[in-house]
CSV table of C-alpha atoms in Angstrom, one decimal:
chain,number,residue,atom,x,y,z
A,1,UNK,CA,47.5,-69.3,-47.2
A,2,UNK,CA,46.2,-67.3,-49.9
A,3,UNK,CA,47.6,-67.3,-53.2
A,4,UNK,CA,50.0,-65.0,-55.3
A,5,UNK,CA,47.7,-62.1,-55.9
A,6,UNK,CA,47.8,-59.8,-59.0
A,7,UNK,CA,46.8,-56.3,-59.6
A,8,UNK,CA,45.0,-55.1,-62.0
A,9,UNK,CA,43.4,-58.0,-63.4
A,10,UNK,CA,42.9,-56.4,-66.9
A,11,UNK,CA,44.5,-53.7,-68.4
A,12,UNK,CA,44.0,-51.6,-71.6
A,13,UNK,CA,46.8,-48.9,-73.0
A,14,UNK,CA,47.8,-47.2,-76.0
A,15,UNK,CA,51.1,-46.8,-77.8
A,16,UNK,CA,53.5,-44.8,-76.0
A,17,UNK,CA,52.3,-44.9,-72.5
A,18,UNK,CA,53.7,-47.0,-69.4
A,19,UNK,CA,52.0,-49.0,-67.2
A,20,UNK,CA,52.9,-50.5,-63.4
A,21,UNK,CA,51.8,-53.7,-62.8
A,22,UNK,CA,51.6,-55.2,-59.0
A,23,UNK,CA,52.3,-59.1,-57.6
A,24,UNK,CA,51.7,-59.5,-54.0
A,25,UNK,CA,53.4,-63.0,-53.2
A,26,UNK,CA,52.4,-65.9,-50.8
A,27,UNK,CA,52.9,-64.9,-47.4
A,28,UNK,CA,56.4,-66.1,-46.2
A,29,UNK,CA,57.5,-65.9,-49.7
A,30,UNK,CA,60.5,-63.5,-50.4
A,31,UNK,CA,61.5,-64.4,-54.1
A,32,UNK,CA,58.8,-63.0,-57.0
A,33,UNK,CA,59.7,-63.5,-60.5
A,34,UNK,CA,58.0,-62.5,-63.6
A,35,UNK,CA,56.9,-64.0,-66.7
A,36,UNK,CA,55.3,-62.5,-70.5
A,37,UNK,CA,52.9,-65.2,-72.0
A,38,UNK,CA,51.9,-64.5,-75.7
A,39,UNK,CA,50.8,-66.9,-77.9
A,40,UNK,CA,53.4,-66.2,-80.6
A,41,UNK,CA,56.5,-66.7,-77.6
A,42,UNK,CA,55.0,-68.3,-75.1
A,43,UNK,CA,55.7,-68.2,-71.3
A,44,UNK,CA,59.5,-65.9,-71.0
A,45,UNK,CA,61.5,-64.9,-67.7
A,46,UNK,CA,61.7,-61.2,-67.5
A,47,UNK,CA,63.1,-61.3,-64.1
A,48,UNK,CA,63.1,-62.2,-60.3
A,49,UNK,CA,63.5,-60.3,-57.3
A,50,UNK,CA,64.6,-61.5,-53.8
A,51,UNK,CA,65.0,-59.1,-50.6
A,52,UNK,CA,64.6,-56.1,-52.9
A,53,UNK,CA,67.4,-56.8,-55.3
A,54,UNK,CA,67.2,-58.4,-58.8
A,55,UNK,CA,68.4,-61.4,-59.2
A,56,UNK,CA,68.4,-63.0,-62.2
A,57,UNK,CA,67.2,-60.8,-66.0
A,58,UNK,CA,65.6,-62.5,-69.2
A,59,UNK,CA,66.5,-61.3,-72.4
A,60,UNK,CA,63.9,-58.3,-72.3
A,61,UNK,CA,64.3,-54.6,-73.5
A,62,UNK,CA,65.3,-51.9,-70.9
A,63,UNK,CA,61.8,-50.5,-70.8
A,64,UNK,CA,60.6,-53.8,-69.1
A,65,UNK,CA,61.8,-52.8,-64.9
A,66,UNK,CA,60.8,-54.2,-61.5
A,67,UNK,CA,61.4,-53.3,-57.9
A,68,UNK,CA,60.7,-55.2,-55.1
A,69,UNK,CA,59.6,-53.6,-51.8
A,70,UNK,CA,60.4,-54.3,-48.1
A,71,UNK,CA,57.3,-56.8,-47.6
A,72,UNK,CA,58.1,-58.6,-50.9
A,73,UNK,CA,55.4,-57.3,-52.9
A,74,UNK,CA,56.7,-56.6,-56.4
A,75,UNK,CA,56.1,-53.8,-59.4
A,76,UNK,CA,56.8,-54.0,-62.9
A,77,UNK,CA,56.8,-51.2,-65.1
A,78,UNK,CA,57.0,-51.1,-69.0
A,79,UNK,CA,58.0,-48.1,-70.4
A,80,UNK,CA,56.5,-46.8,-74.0
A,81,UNK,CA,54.3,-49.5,-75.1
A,82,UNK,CA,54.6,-50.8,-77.9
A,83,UNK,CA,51.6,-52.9,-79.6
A,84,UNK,CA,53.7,-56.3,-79.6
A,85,UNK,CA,53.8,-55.8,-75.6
A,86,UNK,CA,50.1,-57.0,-75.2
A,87,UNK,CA,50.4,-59.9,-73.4
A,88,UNK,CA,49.6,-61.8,-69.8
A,89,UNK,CA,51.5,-61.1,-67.2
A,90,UNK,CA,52.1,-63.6,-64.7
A,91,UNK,CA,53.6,-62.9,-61.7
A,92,UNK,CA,55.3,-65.8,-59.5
A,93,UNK,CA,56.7,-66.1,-55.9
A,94,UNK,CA,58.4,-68.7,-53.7
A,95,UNK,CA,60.0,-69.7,-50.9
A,96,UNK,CA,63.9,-69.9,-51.8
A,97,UNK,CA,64.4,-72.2,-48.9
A,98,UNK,CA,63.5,-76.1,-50.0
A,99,UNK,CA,63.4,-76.3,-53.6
A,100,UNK,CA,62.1,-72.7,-54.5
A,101,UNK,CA,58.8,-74.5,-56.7
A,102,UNK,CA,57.4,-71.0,-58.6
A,103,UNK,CA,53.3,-70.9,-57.4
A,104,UNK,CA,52.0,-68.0,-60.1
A,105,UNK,CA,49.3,-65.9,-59.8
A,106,UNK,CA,46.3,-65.4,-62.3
A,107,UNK,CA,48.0,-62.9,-64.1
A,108,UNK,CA,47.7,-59.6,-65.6
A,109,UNK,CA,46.3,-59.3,-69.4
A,110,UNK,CA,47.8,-55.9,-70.9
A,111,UNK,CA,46.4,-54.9,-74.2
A,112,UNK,CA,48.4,-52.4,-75.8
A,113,UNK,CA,46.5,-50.0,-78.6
B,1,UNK,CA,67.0,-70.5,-79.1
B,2,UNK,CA,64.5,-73.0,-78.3
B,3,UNK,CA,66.1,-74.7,-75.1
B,4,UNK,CA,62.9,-76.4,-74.6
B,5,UNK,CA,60.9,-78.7,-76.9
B,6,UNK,CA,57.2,-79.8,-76.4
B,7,UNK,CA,55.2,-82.1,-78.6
B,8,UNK,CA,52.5,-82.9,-79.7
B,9,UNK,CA,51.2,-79.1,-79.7
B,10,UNK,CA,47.4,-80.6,-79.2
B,11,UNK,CA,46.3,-83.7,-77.9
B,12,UNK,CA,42.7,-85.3,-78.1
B,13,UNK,CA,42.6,-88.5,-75.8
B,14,UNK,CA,39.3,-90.1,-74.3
B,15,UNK,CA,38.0,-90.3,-71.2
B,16,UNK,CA,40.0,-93.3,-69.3
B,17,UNK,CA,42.9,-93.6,-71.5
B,18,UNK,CA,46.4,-92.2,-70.8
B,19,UNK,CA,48.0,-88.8,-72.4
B,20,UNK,CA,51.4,-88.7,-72.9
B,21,UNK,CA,53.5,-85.4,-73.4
B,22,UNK,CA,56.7,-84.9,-74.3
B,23,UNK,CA,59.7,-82.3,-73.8
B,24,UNK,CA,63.2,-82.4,-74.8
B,25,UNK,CA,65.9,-80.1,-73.5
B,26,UNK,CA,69.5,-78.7,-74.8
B,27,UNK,CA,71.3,-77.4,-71.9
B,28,UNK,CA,72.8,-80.2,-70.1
B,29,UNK,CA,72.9,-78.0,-67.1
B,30,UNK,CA,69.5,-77.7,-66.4
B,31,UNK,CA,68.5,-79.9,-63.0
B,32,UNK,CA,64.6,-79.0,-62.4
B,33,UNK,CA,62.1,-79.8,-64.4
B,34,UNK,CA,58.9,-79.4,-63.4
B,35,UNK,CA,54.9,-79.4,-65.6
B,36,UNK,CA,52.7,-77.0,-65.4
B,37,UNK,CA,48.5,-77.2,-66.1
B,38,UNK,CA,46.9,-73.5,-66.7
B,39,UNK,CA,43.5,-73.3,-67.6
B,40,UNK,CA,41.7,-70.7,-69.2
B,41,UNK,CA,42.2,-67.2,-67.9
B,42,UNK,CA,44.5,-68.4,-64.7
B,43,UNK,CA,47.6,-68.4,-64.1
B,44,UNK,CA,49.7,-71.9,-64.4
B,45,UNK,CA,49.6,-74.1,-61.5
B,46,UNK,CA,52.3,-76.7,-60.7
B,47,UNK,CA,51.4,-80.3,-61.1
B,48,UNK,CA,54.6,-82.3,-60.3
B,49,UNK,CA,58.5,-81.5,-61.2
B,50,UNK,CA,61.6,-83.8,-61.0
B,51,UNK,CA,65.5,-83.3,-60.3
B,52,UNK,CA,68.1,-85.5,-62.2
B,53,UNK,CA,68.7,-88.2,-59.9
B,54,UNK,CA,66.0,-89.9,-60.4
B,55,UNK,CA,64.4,-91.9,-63.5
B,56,UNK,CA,60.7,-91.2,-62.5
B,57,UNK,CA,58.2,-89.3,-60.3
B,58,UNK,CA,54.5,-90.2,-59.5
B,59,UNK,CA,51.9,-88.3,-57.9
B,60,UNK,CA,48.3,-89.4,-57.8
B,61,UNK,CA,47.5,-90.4,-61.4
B,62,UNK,CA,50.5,-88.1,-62.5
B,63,UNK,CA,53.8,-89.8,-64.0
B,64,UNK,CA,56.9,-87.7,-64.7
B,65,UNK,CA,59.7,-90.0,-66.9
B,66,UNK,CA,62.8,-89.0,-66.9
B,67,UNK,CA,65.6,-89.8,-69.6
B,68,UNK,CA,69.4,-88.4,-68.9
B,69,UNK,CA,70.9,-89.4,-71.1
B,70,UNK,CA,68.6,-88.6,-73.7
B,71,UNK,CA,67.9,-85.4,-72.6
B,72,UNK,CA,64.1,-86.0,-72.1
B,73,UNK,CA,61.3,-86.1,-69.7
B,74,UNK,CA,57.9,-86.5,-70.3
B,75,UNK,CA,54.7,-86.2,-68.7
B,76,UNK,CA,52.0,-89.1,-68.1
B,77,UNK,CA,48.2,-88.5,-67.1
B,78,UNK,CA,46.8,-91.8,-66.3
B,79,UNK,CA,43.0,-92.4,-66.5
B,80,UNK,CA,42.9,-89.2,-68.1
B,81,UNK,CA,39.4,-87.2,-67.0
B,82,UNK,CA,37.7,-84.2,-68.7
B,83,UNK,CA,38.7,-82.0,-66.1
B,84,UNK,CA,42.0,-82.5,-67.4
B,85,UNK,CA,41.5,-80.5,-70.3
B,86,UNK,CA,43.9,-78.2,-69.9
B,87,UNK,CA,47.3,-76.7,-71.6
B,88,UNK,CA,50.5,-78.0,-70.5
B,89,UNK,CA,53.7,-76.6,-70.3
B,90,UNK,CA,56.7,-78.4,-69.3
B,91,UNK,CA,60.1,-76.1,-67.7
B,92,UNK,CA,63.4,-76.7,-67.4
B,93,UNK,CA,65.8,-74.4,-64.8
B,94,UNK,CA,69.3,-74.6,-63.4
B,95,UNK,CA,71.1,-74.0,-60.4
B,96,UNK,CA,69.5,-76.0,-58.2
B,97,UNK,CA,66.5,-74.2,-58.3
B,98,UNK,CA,63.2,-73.0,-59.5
B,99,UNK,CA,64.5,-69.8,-60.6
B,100,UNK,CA,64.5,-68.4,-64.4
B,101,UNK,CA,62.5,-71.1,-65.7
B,102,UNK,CA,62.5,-72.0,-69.9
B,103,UNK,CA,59.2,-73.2,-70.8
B,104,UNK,CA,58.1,-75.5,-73.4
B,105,UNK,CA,55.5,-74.0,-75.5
B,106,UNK,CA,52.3,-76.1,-74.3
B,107,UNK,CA,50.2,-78.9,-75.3
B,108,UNK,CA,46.3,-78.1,-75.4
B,109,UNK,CA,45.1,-81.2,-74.4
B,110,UNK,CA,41.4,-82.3,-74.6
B,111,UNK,CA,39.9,-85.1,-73.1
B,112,UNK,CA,36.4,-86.0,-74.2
B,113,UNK,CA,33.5,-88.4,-73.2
C-alpha cells in the first residue's frame, strides 16, 4: 500500500495570507488527523477527521480549519499567517478499526514571512 | 501543561551498546503509548507502542518497559546501530485509541562507530 501522501511538500508565505494544505491517507483508511511540529512546541494535535466530521480539536486558534472529503482525503487551511505559524505539518491517517496506530506522512514545511 | 515528559533530550551511545529513553506521563487516563523514530525531513514513523495491561513489549531489538504505577514507560534499543540515529518521540493517548496523541518532546539520539 502506499503511504500517507502530502501536498505540497514545501511551502513559502507571507504574513497575512492563507494557505490549504492536502493529506491523502492510506488506502482503507478513513480517520486523518493533523499535527504542527516546531522546534520551540514540538509535535501538537490540531485535529482529526473521520467520515467527513471532526472529531476530536487541539487547543489551536480558529484560523487553523480542516475538512475532510468523501474519499478521506483531508485539507487544512490556516487563515492570516502569522510568522510563529512556520512550521511542518504532518498529516496522519488510520484505520479506526483494531487499535487505530497513527502512520504520518512526510509532512508539509510552511515558512511564513 | 506538559502531560508528557522525555529525557535525556540527546543521547550519544556506541555502536553495540543499548540506548535507553525515558517518558513520564500525568494523566492517569491515558492507555496507548506508543514511540516514534523521524528522521531528517520525514515524517515520524511508528516503531512499537504498548496498552496498560502489560509490563513490557519487544519487537526485534526494540523493548518498550512499562511502569503503572509509576506512571512511566520507556523505550530500549538493544545493540544499538548507526542507522538508529534518529529522534525519538514517545506519545501518550486515551480512549482506547490512537487518536489525539500528546507527544514527548524527542530525544536526538546518535549512535557512533
Amino acid at each position: 500500500k502506499a503511504g500517507v501522501t502530502q501536498t505540497p511538500r514545501y511551502l513559502i508565505k507571507t504574513r497575512g495570507q492563507q494557505v490549504t494544505l492536502s493529506c491523502s491517507p492510506i488506502s482503507g483508511h478513513r480517520s486523518v488527523s493533523w499535527y504542527q511540529q516546531t522546534p520551540g512546541q514540538g509535535l501538537q494535535f490540531l485535529f482529526e477527521y473521520f467520515s467527513e466530521t471532526q472529531r476530536n480539536k487541539g487547543n489551536f486558534p480558529g484560523r487553523f480549519s480542516g475538512r475532510q472529503f468523501s474519499n478521506s482525503r483531508s485539507e487544512m487551511n490556516v487563515s492570516t499567517l502569522e510568522l510563529g505559524d512556520s512550521a511542518l505539518y504532518l498529516c496522519a491517517s488510520s484505520d479506526p478499526g483494531g487499535y487505530n496506530e497513527q502512520f504520518f506522512g512526510p509532512g508539509t514545511r510552511l515558512t511564513v514571512l | 501543561q506538559q502531560q508528557v515528559k522525555q529525557s535525556p533530550q540527546s543521547l550519544i551511545v556506541q555502536k553495540g551498546g543499548i540506548s535507553i529513553i525515558n517518558c513520564a506521563y500525568e494523566n492517569t487516563a491515558f492507555d496507548y503509548f506508543p514511540w516514534y523514530q523521524q528522521f531528517p525531513g520525514k515524517g515520524p514513523a511508528l516503531l512499537i507502542a504498548i496498552r496498560p495491561d502489560v509490563s513490557e513489549k519487544k519487537e526485534g531489538r526494540f523493548t518498550i518497559s512499562f511502569n503503572k504505577s509509576a506512571k512511566q514507560f520507556s523505550l530500549h534499543i538493544m545493540d544499538s546501530q548507526p542507522g538508529d540515529s534518529a529522534t525519538y518521540f514517545c506519545a501518550a493517548s486515551k480512549g482506547g485509541t490512537a487518536s489525539k496523541l500528546t507527544f514527548g518532546t524527542g530525544t536526538r539520539l546518535q549512535v557512533t562507530l
